[in-house]
Tab-separated table of N, CA and C in Angstrom:
chain	number	residue	atom	x	y	z
N	1	MET	N	-18.905	20.518	3.541
N	1	MET	CA	-18.659	18.771	3.884
N	1	MET	C	-20.509	17.612	3.455
N	2	HIS	N	-21.327	18.239	3.638
N	2	HIS	CA	-22.527	18.030	3.655
N	2	HIS	C	-22.600	16.905	1.856
N	3	ARG	N	-21.534	17.553	1.054
N	3	ARG	CA	-21.677	16.804	-0.186
N	3	ARG	C	-21.090	15.488	-0.213
N	4	LEU	N	-19.719	15.734	0.679
N	4	LEU	CA	-19.385	14.618	1.129
N	4	LEU	C	-19.881	13.492	1.674
N	5	TYR	N	-20.518	14.204	2.460
N	5	TYR	CA	-21.210	12.745	3.166
N	5	TYR	C	-22.446	12.135	2.190
N	6	GLU	N	-23.509	13.274	1.656
N	6	GLU	CA	-24.174	12.756	0.893
N	6	GLU	C	-23.809	11.355	-0.644
N	7	LEU	N	-22.416	11.985	-0.839
N	7	LEU	CA	-21.536	11.027	-1.478
N	7	LEU	C	-20.998	10.021	-0.846
N	8	ASP	N	-20.409	9.798	0.472
N	8	ASP	CA	-19.911	8.607	1.052
N	8	ASP	C	-21.179	7.935	0.908
N	9	LEU	N	-22.647	7.966	1.757
N	9	LEU	CA	-23.535	7.150	2.309
N	9	LEU	C	-24.135	6.385	0.846
N	10	ASP	N	-23.550	7.532	-0.251
N	10	ASP	CA	-24.356	6.755	-1.590
N	10	ASP	C	-23.693	5.772	-2.001
N	11	LEU	N	-22.229	6.105	-1.819
N	11	LEU	CA	-21.769	4.691	-1.939
N	11	LEU	C	-21.453	3.939	-1.717
N	12	CYS	N	-22.188	3.723	-0.541
N	12	CYS	CA	-21.958	3.324	1.160
N	12	CYS	C	-23.765	1.972	0.346
N	13	LEU	N	-24.433	3.141	0.781
N	13	LEU	CA	-25.463	2.646	0.027
N	13	LEU	C	-25.610	1.446	-1.168
N	14	LYS	N	-25.190	2.052	-2.074
N	14	LYS	CA	-24.579	1.074	-3.666
N	14	LYS	C	-23.983	-0.441	-3.092
N	15	CYS	N	-23.105	-0.133	-2.406
N	15	CYS	CA	-22.195	-1.441	-1.920
N	15	CYS	C	-22.630	-2.279	-0.624
N	16	ASN	N	-23.574	-1.694	-0.154
N	16	ASN	CA	-24.580	-2.473	1.101
N	16	ASN	C	-25.586	-3.453	-0.031
N	17	ARG	N	-25.772	-2.662	-1.014
N	17	ARG	CA	-27.046	-3.571	-2.113
N	17	ARG	C	-25.865	-4.853	-2.518
N	18	ILE	N	-24.770	-4.898	-2.856
N	18	ILE	CA	-24.077	-5.879	-3.159
N	18	ILE	C	-24.440	-6.708	-2.335
N	19	GLY	N	-24.752	-7.293	-1.306
N	19	GLY	CA	-25.064	-8.045	-0.460
N	19	GLY	C	-25.978	-8.502	-0.205
N	20	GLU	N	-26.927	-8.059	-1.410
N	20	GLU	CA	-28.470	-8.944	-0.999
N	20	GLU	C	-28.562	-10.283	-1.293
N	21	SER	N	-27.639	-10.728	-2.036
N	21	SER	CA	-27.422	-12.080	-2.970
N	21	SER	C	-27.089	-12.496	-1.503
N	22	ARG	N	-27.902	-13.909	-0.998
N	22	ARG	CA	-27.488	-14.252	0.079
N	22	ARG	C	-25.915	-15.003	0.109
N	23	LEU	N	-25.511	-15.670	-1.186
N	23	LEU	CA	-24.108	-15.687	-1.261
N	23	LEU	C	-22.787	-15.063	-1.339
N	24	VAL	N	-23.233	-14.372	-1.960
N	24	VAL	CA	-22.453	-12.660	-2.134
N	24	VAL	C	-22.267	-12.478	-0.465
N	25	GLU	N	-23.807	-12.548	0.243
N	25	GLU	CA	-23.241	-12.015	1.505
N	25	GLU	C	-22.927	-12.680	3.216
N	26	LEU	N	-23.042	-13.938	2.478
N	26	LEU	CA	-22.587	-15.280	3.086
N	26	LEU	C	-20.524	-15.360	3.005
N	27	LEU	N	-19.578	-15.002	1.441
N	27	LEU	CA	-18.686	-14.904	1.027
N	27	LEU	C	-18.296	-13.071	1.956
N	28	PHE	N	-18.552	-12.556	1.880
N	28	PHE	CA	-18.532	-11.315	2.903
N	28	PHE	C	-18.769	-11.151	4.032
N	29	ARG	N	-19.538	-11.806	4.700
N	29	ARG	CA	-19.083	-12.522	6.397
N	29	ARG	C	-18.198	-13.529	6.403
N	30	ALA	N	-17.523	-14.372	5.308
N	30	ALA	CA	-16.531	-14.712	5.784
N	30	ALA	C	-15.261	-14.436	5.671
N	31	ALA	N	-15.265	-13.693	4.550
N	31	ALA	CA	-14.310	-12.480	4.536
N	31	ALA	C	-13.947	-11.777	5.894
N	32	SER	N	-15.066	-10.796	6.031
N	32	SER	CA	-14.973	-10.241	7.300
N	32	SER	C	-14.454	-11.039	8.690
N	33	ARG	N	-15.191	-12.282	8.604
N	33	ARG	CA	-14.444	-13.010	10.226
N	33	ARG	C	-13.099	-13.318	10.182
N	34	LEU	N	-12.426	-14.038	8.856
N	34	LEU	CA	-10.957	-13.840	8.813
N	34	LEU	C	-10.455	-12.175	9.484
N	35	GLY	N	-11.368	-11.113	8.579
N	35	GLY	CA	-10.654	-10.163	9.044
N	35	GLY	C	-10.357	-10.030	10.367
N	36	ASP	N	-11.186	-10.854	11.039
N	36	ASP	CA	-11.634	-9.949	13.070
N	36	ASP	C	-10.282	-10.658	13.509
N	37	GLY	N	-9.788	-11.221	12.709
N	37	GLY	CA	-7.566	-11.893	13.362
N	37	GLY	C	-7.748	-13.151	13.359
N	38	LEU	N	-8.683	-13.983	13.409
N	38	LEU	CA	-8.699	-15.125	12.794
N	38	LEU	C	-6.765	-15.991	12.044
N	39	LEU	N	-7.123	-15.173	10.521
N	39	LEU	CA	-6.065	-15.089	10.443
N	39	LEU	C	-5.099	-14.643	10.325
N	40	TRP	N	-4.950	-13.487	10.949
N	40	TRP	CA	-3.593	-12.981	10.805
N	40	TRP	C	-2.449	-13.874	12.644
N	41	TYR	N	-3.921	-13.610	13.483
N	41	TYR	CA	-2.886	-15.219	14.699
N	41	TYR	C	-2.854	-16.615	13.971
N	42	ALA	N	-3.424	-17.260	13.155
N	42	ALA	CA	-2.717	-18.486	12.646
N	42	ALA	C	-1.312	-17.937	11.937
N	43	LEU	N	-1.278	-16.616	11.364
N	43	LEU	CA	-0.102	-16.727	9.828
N	43	LEU	C	1.105	-16.463	10.835
N	44	MET	N	0.639	-15.586	12.578
N	44	MET	CA	1.664	-15.455	13.768
N	44	MET	C	2.292	-17.058	13.658
N	45	ALA	N	1.427	-16.934	14.247
N	45	ALA	CA	1.588	-18.825	14.835
N	45	ALA	C	2.927	-19.403	14.521
N	46	GLY	N	1.695	-19.669	12.402
N	46	GLY	CA	2.036	-20.853	11.029
N	46	GLY	C	3.470	-20.227	10.796
N	47	PHE	N	4.131	-19.069	10.950
N	47	PHE	CA	5.221	-18.775	10.228
N	47	PHE	C	6.351	-19.238	11.155
N	48	PRO	N	6.703	-19.452	12.179
N	48	PRO	CA	7.597	-20.056	13.005
N	48	PRO	C	7.695	-21.503	12.716
N	49	LEU	N	6.585	-21.856	12.230
N	49	LEU	CA	6.230	-23.345	12.089
N	49	LEU	C	6.837	-23.783	10.935
N	50	LEU	N	6.507	-22.556	9.646
N	50	LEU	CA	6.711	-23.103	8.335
N	50	LEU	C	8.359	-22.751	7.658
N	51	TYR	N	9.050	-21.604	8.480
N	51	TYR	CA	9.800	-20.679	8.038
N	51	TYR	C	11.340	-20.707	8.901
N	52	GLY	N	11.136	-21.757	10.632
N	52	GLY	CA	12.056	-21.131	11.680
N	52	GLY	C	12.378	-20.227	11.674
N	53	GLY	N	13.879	-19.715	11.457
N	53	GLY	CA	14.172	-18.733	11.926
N	53	GLY	C	13.440	-17.323	11.322
N	54	GLY	N	14.045	-17.640	10.026
N	54	GLY	CA	12.803	-16.569	8.825
N	54	GLY	C	11.305	-16.558	9.478
N	55	GLY	N	11.331	-17.416	9.767
N	55	GLY	CA	9.361	-16.876	10.070
N	55	GLY	C	8.774	-16.774	11.405
N	56	TRP	N	10.444	-16.506	12.261
N	56	TRP	CA	9.849	-15.833	13.494
N	56	TRP	C	9.974	-14.875	13.744
N	57	LEU	N	11.018	-13.532	11.618
N	57	LEU	CA	10.951	-12.428	12.099
N	57	LEU	C	9.938	-11.849	11.668
N	58	ILE	N	9.081	-12.939	10.643
N	58	ILE	CA	7.941	-12.227	10.097
N	58	ILE	C	7.046	-11.992	11.186
N	59	SER	N	6.495	-12.835	11.861
N	59	SER	CA	5.494	-12.824	13.090
N	59	SER	C	5.999	-11.850	13.835
N	60	ALA	N	7.486	-11.818	13.888
N	60	ALA	CA	7.955	-10.193	15.004
N	60	ALA	C	7.790	-8.967	14.839
N	61	HIS	N	8.199	-9.508	12.790
N	61	HIS	CA	7.518	-7.798	11.890
N	61	HIS	C	5.693	-7.583	12.199
N	62	MET	N	5.075	-8.675	11.959
N	62	MET	CA	3.784	-8.477	12.394
N	62	MET	C	3.563	-7.794	13.694
N	63	LEU	N	4.069	-8.250	14.830
N	63	LEU	CA	3.419	-7.841	15.525
N	63	LEU	C	3.909	-6.025	15.980
N	64	ALA	N	5.367	-6.170	15.471
N	64	ALA	CA	5.797	-4.809	15.416
N	64	ALA	C	5.167	-3.521	14.953
N	65	ALA	N	4.437	-4.292	13.613
N	65	ALA	CA	3.332	-3.653	13.039
N	65	ALA	C	2.321	-3.246	13.859
N	66	GLY	N	1.560	-4.693	14.614
N	66	GLY	CA	0.080	-4.596	14.891
N	66	GLY	C	-0.138	-3.409	16.031
N	67	LEU	N	0.712	-4.003	16.789
N	67	LEU	CA	0.433	-2.970	18.167
N	67	LEU	C	0.612	-1.399	18.087
N	68	PRO	N	1.164	-0.653	16.946
N	68	PRO	CA	0.645	1.260	16.703
N	68	PRO	C	-0.525	0.690	15.377
N	69	ALA	N	-0.662	0.069	14.548
N	69	ALA	CA	-1.927	-0.552	13.997
N	69	ALA	C	-2.888	-0.014	15.059
N	70	LEU	N	-2.810	-1.032	16.239
N	70	LEU	CA	-4.431	-1.069	17.139
N	70	LEU	C	-4.035	-0.283	18.064
N	71	LEU	N	-3.436	0.778	17.935
N	71	LEU	CA	-3.006	1.587	18.883
N	71	LEU	C	-3.895	2.648	17.869
N	72	VAL	N	-3.477	3.015	17.044
N	72	VAL	CA	-4.284	4.045	16.257
N	72	VAL	C	-5.453	3.794	15.372
N	73	TYR	N	-5.879	2.579	15.511
N	73	TYR	CA	-7.319	2.009	15.395
N	73	TYR	C	-7.783	2.855	16.389
N	74	ARG	N	-7.722	2.359	17.938
N	74	ARG	CA	-8.304	2.298	19.142
N	74	ARG	C	-8.125	4.442	19.576
N	75	TYR	N	-7.222	4.766	19.349
N	75	TYR	CA	-7.553	6.524	19.602
N	75	TYR	C	-8.337	7.225	18.603
N	76	LEU	N	-8.456	6.538	17.465
N	76	LEU	CA	-9.287	7.383	16.697
N	76	LEU	C	-10.531	6.566	16.506
N	77	LYS	N	-11.079	5.619	16.259
N	77	LYS	CA	-12.208	5.184	17.196
N	77	LYS	C	-12.669	5.936	18.465
N	78	HIS	N	-11.823	6.211	19.414
N	78	HIS	CA	-12.398	6.932	20.272
N	78	HIS	C	-12.130	8.705	20.538
N	79	LYS	N	-12.011	9.115	19.476
N	79	LYS	CA	-11.820	10.419	18.971
N	79	LYS	C	-12.559	10.852	18.050
N	80	THR	N	-13.370	9.744	17.031
N	80	THR	CA	-14.248	10.504	16.391
N	80	THR	C	-15.829	9.907	16.474
N	81	LEU	N	-15.340	9.452	17.101
N	81	LEU	CA	-16.679	9.108	17.694
N	81	LEU	C	-18.087	8.542	16.497
N	82	ARG	N	-17.198	8.503	15.258
N	82	ARG	CA	-18.218	8.252	14.010
N	82	ARG	C	-19.995	7.075	14.585
N	83	PRO	N	-20.967	6.949	13.883
N	83	PRO	CA	-21.855	6.331	14.398
N	83	PRO	C	-21.681	6.144	13.425
N	84	ARG	N	-21.465	3.925	13.431
N	84	ARG	CA	-22.227	3.538	12.220
N	84	ARG	C	-23.083	3.603	10.901
N	85	PRO	N	-22.711	3.033	9.882
N	85	PRO	CA	-24.315	3.775	8.862
N	85	PRO	C	-25.472	3.339	8.678
N	86	CYS	N	-25.341	1.599	9.109
N	86	CYS	CA	-26.304	1.153	9.764
N	86	CYS	C	-26.959	2.113	11.390
N	87	ALA	N	-26.514	2.655	11.842
N	87	ALA	CA	-26.964	3.270	12.776
N	87	ALA	C	-27.559	4.458	12.785
N	88	VAL	N	-26.985	5.223	11.530
N	88	VAL	CA	-27.066	6.215	11.109
N	88	VAL	C	-28.916	6.176	10.610
N	89	THR	N	-28.907	5.453	9.254
N	89	THR	CA	-30.453	5.696	8.504
N	89	THR	C	-30.757	4.077	8.296
N	90	ALA	N	-31.623	3.413	8.239
N	90	ALA	CA	-32.407	2.835	8.161
N	90	ALA	C	-32.131	1.674	6.364
N	91	ARG	N	-31.640	2.986	5.576
N	91	ARG	CA	-31.608	1.929	4.710
N	91	ARG	C	-30.646	1.311	4.723
N	92	VAL	N	-29.618	1.537	5.146
N	92	VAL	CA	-28.461	0.870	5.145
N	92	VAL	C	-28.561	-0.770	6.118
N	93	GLN	N	-28.781	-1.480	5.648
N	93	GLN	CA	-28.973	-3.034	6.164
N	93	GLN	C	-27.928	-3.521	7.030
N	94	GLN	N	-27.547	-3.873	8.262
N	94	GLN	CA	-26.310	-4.271	8.857
N	94	GLN	C	-26.293	-6.331	8.889
N	95	LYS	N	-25.360	-6.526	8.055
N	95	LYS	CA	-25.895	-7.561	7.749
N	95	LYS	C	-24.390	-9.104	8.565
N	96	THR	N	-23.890	-8.087	9.292
N	96	THR	CA	-22.994	-9.217	10.890
N	96	THR	C	-22.846	-8.377	11.488
N	97	ARG	N	-22.848	-8.938	12.611
N	97	ARG	CA	-22.320	-7.831	14.308
N	97	ARG	C	-21.306	-7.193	13.954
N	98	ALA	N	-21.831	-5.835	14.431
N	98	ALA	CA	-20.305	-4.866	14.827
N	98	ALA	C	-19.483	-5.651	16.034
N	99	LEU	N	-17.857	-5.699	15.853
N	99	LEU	CA	-16.951	-5.610	16.839
N	99	LEU	C	-17.029	-4.686	17.617
N	100	ASP	N	-17.806	-3.424	17.652
N	100	ASP	CA	-17.933	-2.067	18.613
N	100	ASP	C	-19.150	-0.806	17.902
N	101	GLU	N	-18.842	0.216	18.999
N	101	GLU	CA	-19.913	0.686	18.209
N	101	GLU	C	-19.500	2.266	17.133
N	102	PHE	N	-18.153	2.427	16.692
N	102	PHE	CA	-18.100	3.525	15.677
N	102	PHE	C	-17.649	2.904	14.454
N	103	SER	N	-17.670	3.632	13.902
N	103	SER	CA	-17.213	3.754	11.804
N	103	SER	C	-15.812	3.884	11.863
N	104	PHE	N	-15.867	4.921	12.339
N	104	PHE	CA	-14.271	5.402	11.960
N	104	PHE	C	-12.957	5.400	12.877
N	105	PRO	N	-11.865	4.470	11.551
N	105	PRO	CA	-11.727	4.149	10.629
N	105	PRO	C	-11.942	2.489	10.854
N	106	SER	N	-12.095	2.549	9.268
N	106	SER	CA	-12.108	0.480	9.570
N	106	SER	C	-10.452	0.006	9.749
N	107	GLY	N	-11.409	-0.138	11.084
N	107	GLY	CA	-9.259	-1.544	11.738
N	107	GLY	C	-9.849	-3.016	10.823
N	108	HIS	N	-10.435	-3.131	10.166
N	108	HIS	CA	-10.281	-4.525	9.474
N	108	HIS	C	-10.014	-4.265	9.211
N	109	THR	N	-9.917	-2.621	7.588
N	109	THR	CA	-8.883	-2.298	6.006
N	109	THR	C	-7.934	-2.570	6.770
N	110	LEU	N	-7.590	-1.357	7.469
N	110	LEU	CA	-6.225	-1.195	8.682
N	110	LEU	C	-5.485	-1.886	8.837
N	111	HIS	N	-5.467	-3.035	9.317
N	111	HIS	CA	-4.945	-4.424	9.526
N	111	HIS	C	-4.365	-5.207	8.893
N	112	ALA	N	-5.378	-5.273	7.706
N	112	ALA	CA	-5.425	-6.016	6.480
N	112	ALA	C	-4.232	-5.736	5.502
N	113	VAL	N	-4.682	-4.733	5.474
N	113	VAL	CA	-3.257	-3.539	4.702
N	113	VAL	C	-2.117	-3.244	5.273
N	114	CYS	N	-2.129	-3.529	6.405
N	114	CYS	CA	-0.496	-2.923	7.029
N	114	CYS	C	-0.492	-4.430	7.472
N	115	PHE	N	-0.609	-5.648	8.013
N	115	PHE	CA	-0.105	-7.027	7.443
N	115	PHE	C	-0.201	-7.216	6.339
N	116	THR	N	-1.024	-7.067	5.545
N	116	THR	CA	-0.640	-7.679	3.724
N	116	THR	C	0.518	-6.698	3.104
N	117	THR	N	0.822	-5.845	3.644
N	117	THR	CA	2.434	-5.325	3.099
N	117	THR	C	3.496	-5.609	4.188
N	118	VAL	N	3.498	-6.260	5.368
N	118	VAL	CA	3.800	-6.565	5.472
N	118	VAL	C	4.744	-8.505	5.309
N	119	ILE	N	4.376	-9.050	5.085
N	119	ILE	CA	3.984	-10.482	4.876
N	119	ILE	C	4.615	-10.255	3.262
N	120	SER	N	3.995	-9.677	2.815
N	120	SER	CA	4.213	-9.563	1.393
N	120	SER	C	5.612	-8.974	0.991
N	121	GLY	N	6.581	-8.414	2.509
N	121	GLY	CA	7.790	-7.502	1.561
N	121	GLY	C	8.342	-8.768	2.433
N	122	HIS	N	7.866	-9.861	2.897
N	122	HIS	CA	8.925	-11.239	3.702
N	122	HIS	C	8.343	-12.023	2.251
N	123	ILE	N	7.386	-12.288	1.942
N	123	ILE	CA	7.249	-12.897	0.932
N	123	ILE	C	6.099	-12.623	-0.368
N	124	PRO	N	7.174	-12.024	-1.058
N	124	PRO	CA	6.103	-11.510	-2.073
N	124	PRO	C	5.192	-12.478	-3.026
N	125	ALA	N	5.474	-13.626	-2.431
N	125	ALA	CA	4.645	-14.704	-3.448
N	125	ALA	C	3.111	-15.309	-2.509
N	126	SER	N	3.175	-14.279	-1.815
N	126	SER	CA	2.120	-14.117	-0.813
N	126	SER	C	1.405	-12.957	-1.367
N	127	ALA	N	1.556	-12.181	-2.182
N	127	ALA	CA	1.104	-11.052	-2.797
N	127	ALA	C	-0.382	-11.297	-3.511
N	128	TRP	N	-0.247	-12.577	-4.058
N	128	TRP	CA	-1.217	-12.691	-5.065
N	128	TRP	C	-2.802	-13.327	-4.103
N	129	LEU	N	-2.133	-14.281	-3.013
N	129	LEU	CA	-3.063	-14.408	-2.357
N	129	LEU	C	-3.936	-12.957	-1.401
N	130	LEU	N	-3.178	-13.049	-0.815
N	130	LEU	CA	-3.140	-11.790	0.322
N	130	LEU	C	-3.815	-10.074	-0.394
N	131	VAL	N	-3.154	-9.570	-0.856
N	131	VAL	CA	-3.406	-8.517	-1.406
N	131	VAL	C	-4.994	-8.524	-2.616
N	132	PRO	N	-5.836	-9.315	-3.140
N	132	PRO	CA	-7.304	-9.887	-3.564
N	132	PRO	C	-7.859	-9.979	-1.994
N	133	PHE	N	-7.137	-10.828	-0.705
N	133	PHE	CA	-8.048	-11.056	0.339
N	133	PHE	C	-8.287	-9.771	1.542
N	134	ALA	N	-7.286	-8.632	1.417
N	134	ALA	CA	-7.371	-7.055	1.809
N	134	ALA	C	-8.160	-6.918	1.151
N	135	ALA	N	-8.310	-6.599	-0.149
N	135	ALA	CA	-9.564	-6.551	-1.148
N	135	ALA	C	-10.676	-6.420	-0.482
N	136	LEU	N	-10.952	-7.816	-0.335
N	136	LEU	CA	-12.085	-8.602	0.448
N	136	LEU	C	-12.335	-7.910	1.571
N	137	VAL	N	-11.869	-8.333	2.123
N	137	VAL	CA	-11.679	-7.688	3.389
N	137	VAL	C	-12.305	-6.199	3.394
N	138	ALA	N	-11.815	-5.139	2.900
N	138	ALA	CA	-12.000	-4.106	2.360
N	138	ALA	C	-13.719	-3.968	2.039
N	139	LEU	N	-13.392	-4.192	1.321
N	139	LEU	CA	-15.092	-3.985	0.576
N	139	LEU	C	-15.851	-4.901	1.083
N	140	SER	N	-16.348	-5.649	1.690
N	140	SER	CA	-17.018	-6.571	3.255
N	140	SER	C	-17.790	-5.498	4.017
N	141	ARG	N	-16.691	-4.362	4.236
N	141	ARG	CA	-17.082	-3.355	5.851
N	141	ARG	C	-18.198	-2.680	4.866
N	142	PRO	N	-18.382	-2.056	4.089
N	142	PRO	CA	-19.633	-1.233	3.522
N	142	PRO	C	-21.328	-2.346	2.962
N	143	VAL	N	-20.146	-3.653	2.746
N	143	VAL	CA	-21.042	-4.315	1.775
N	143	VAL	C	-22.211	-4.446	3.203
N	144	LEU	N	-21.388	-5.201	4.359
N	144	LEU	CA	-22.134	-5.255	5.456
N	144	LEU	C	-22.959	-4.214	6.179
N	145	GLY	N	-22.647	-3.377	5.648
N	145	GLY	CA	-23.526	-2.432	5.998
N	145	GLY	C	-22.978	-1.346	7.524
N	146	LEU	N	-21.480	-2.123	8.474
N	146	LEU	CA	-20.859	-1.075	9.324
N	146	LEU	C	-20.148	-0.269	8.875
N	147	HIS	N	-19.223	-0.284	7.474
N	147	HIS	CA	-19.039	0.717	7.461
N	147	HIS	C	-19.403	2.009	6.140
N	148	TYR	N	-18.657	2.840	6.315
N	148	TYR	CA	-18.387	4.201	4.760
N	148	TYR	C	-17.824	4.002	4.149
N	149	PRO	N	-17.501	4.172	2.904
N	149	PRO	CA	-16.280	4.328	1.951
N	149	PRO	C	-15.314	4.961	2.723
N	150	SER	N	-15.680	6.424	2.824
N	150	SER	CA	-14.301	6.476	3.883
N	150	SER	C	-13.785	5.804	5.081
N	151	ASP	N	-14.783	5.196	5.797
N	151	ASP	CA	-13.735	4.501	6.675
N	151	ASP	C	-12.992	3.653	6.295
N	152	VAL	N	-13.524	3.104	5.356
N	152	VAL	CA	-12.699	1.905	4.081
N	152	VAL	C	-11.177	2.716	3.695
N	153	MET	N	-11.296	3.651	3.122
N	153	MET	CA	-10.172	4.476	2.388
N	153	MET	C	-8.812	4.980	3.774
N	154	ALA	N	-9.622	5.577	4.842
N	154	ALA	CA	-8.697	5.726	5.973
N	154	ALA	C	-7.946	4.982	6.653
N	155	GLY	N	-8.639	3.874	6.415
N	155	GLY	CA	-8.123	2.891	7.235
N	155	GLY	C	-6.673	1.678	6.332
N	156	ALA	N	-7.685	1.804	5.336
N	156	ALA	CA	-6.717	1.449	4.047
N	156	ALA	C	-4.695	2.458	4.148
N	157	ALA	N	-5.690	3.534	4.105
N	157	ALA	CA	-4.242	4.223	3.786
N	157	ALA	C	-3.149	4.159	5.551
N	158	LEU	N	-4.205	4.635	6.389
N	158	LEU	CA	-3.241	4.062	7.268
N	158	LEU	C	-2.886	2.690	8.137
N	159	GLY	N	-3.028	1.983	7.770
N	159	GLY	CA	-2.791	0.511	7.769
N	159	GLY	C	-1.124	0.804	6.609
N	160	GLY	N	-1.880	0.854	5.293
N	160	GLY	CA	-0.624	1.074	4.447
N	160	GLY	C	0.886	1.517	5.220
N	161	ALA	N	0.621	3.019	5.135
N	161	ALA	CA	1.330	4.258	5.968
N	161	ALA	C	2.403	3.061	7.593
N	162	ILE	N	1.224	2.249	7.692
N	162	ILE	CA	1.558	1.761	9.075
N	162	ILE	C	2.961	0.643	9.028
N	163	GLY	N	2.177	-0.096	8.100
N	163	GLY	CA	3.371	-1.643	7.319
N	163	GLY	C	4.167	-0.692	6.736
N	164	ALA	N	4.153	0.253	5.858
N	164	ALA	CA	5.854	0.305	4.913
N	164	ALA	C	6.760	0.897	5.923
N	165	SER	N	5.834	1.724	7.519
N	165	SER	CA	6.660	2.313	7.683
N	165	SER	C	7.753	1.619	8.966
N	166	THR	N	6.590	-0.050	9.177
N	166	THR	CA	7.857	-0.444	10.212
N	166	THR	C	9.323	-0.969	9.786
N	167	TRP	N	9.608	-1.234	7.821
N	167	TRP	CA	10.264	-1.386	7.457
N	167	TRP	C	11.443	-1.141	7.797
N	168	LEU	N	11.510	0.516	7.525
N	168	LEU	CA	12.788	1.114	8.198
N	168	LEU	C	12.972	0.685	10.133
N	169	LEU	N	12.301	-0.065	11.201
N	169	LEU	CA	13.046	-0.329	11.549
N	169	LEU	C	13.647	-1.055	11.838
N	170	PRO	N	14.804	-1.286	12.611
N	170	PRO	CA	16.092	-1.943	12.414
N	170	PRO	C	16.101	-3.602	12.981
N	171	GLY	N	16.072	-4.904	11.875
N	171	GLY	CA	16.144	-6.085	12.938
N	171	GLY	C	15.587	-6.405	12.187
N	172	LEU	N	14.304	-5.790	11.229
N	172	LEU	CA	13.028	-6.579	10.941
N	172	LEU	C	12.564	-7.171	9.528
N	173	SER	N	14.170	-6.333	8.641
N	173	SER	CA	13.979	-6.780	7.277
N	173	SER	C	15.272	-8.096	7.094
N	174	CYS	N	14.547	-9.252	6.421
N	174	CYS	CA	15.509	-10.328	6.058
N	174	CYS	C	16.759	-10.439	5.854
C-alpha cells in the first residue's frame, strides 16, 4: 500500500507542477470553478428553455443522477476522511480554495463525468464539448493541489457508473 501511495503522490506532484504557469493555472481554476456546479445548474435551467418538453426530461434526468451522486460523494468523503495532498505535504501547492476538508473522492470529477454521461446520451453532439470539459475538470483537481490522481479516478468511475445506471430508470430516456 505504501508503494501505491508514493506513486499517487508522485503523480500528484507532477500534475501540480503543470500549474506553475500563471496562464495554465488560470485555465484550470476556471474549469474547476465551473465544475463547482455553475455550469451544471445553468444547463439544468437552460435545457427546458432550449428544448421545451425534451429539455425538462434532460433536466429531470440530471437531477435523478445528481442526487445519488451527491449522496455517494458525501458518504465517501465523511467515511474515508482522506486529507487533501496540499494538507499532507508542503511540496503540493494549493492553487485555489477547497470546498471542504477531505479529498476522496473528487466530487468535481464525479459530477462532471456523471452529468456528461447523462447529457451526452440525450444530446450526442454535446459530447465533443462536454467530454473535454469533464477531462479538464478532472485534471484541474491534482493540478490545483486539491486531489490525488486516485481521488480523480475514483470520482470518474463513480460518476460514470451512476450516470450510466440512471439510463435504466423508467421514463428518463427519449
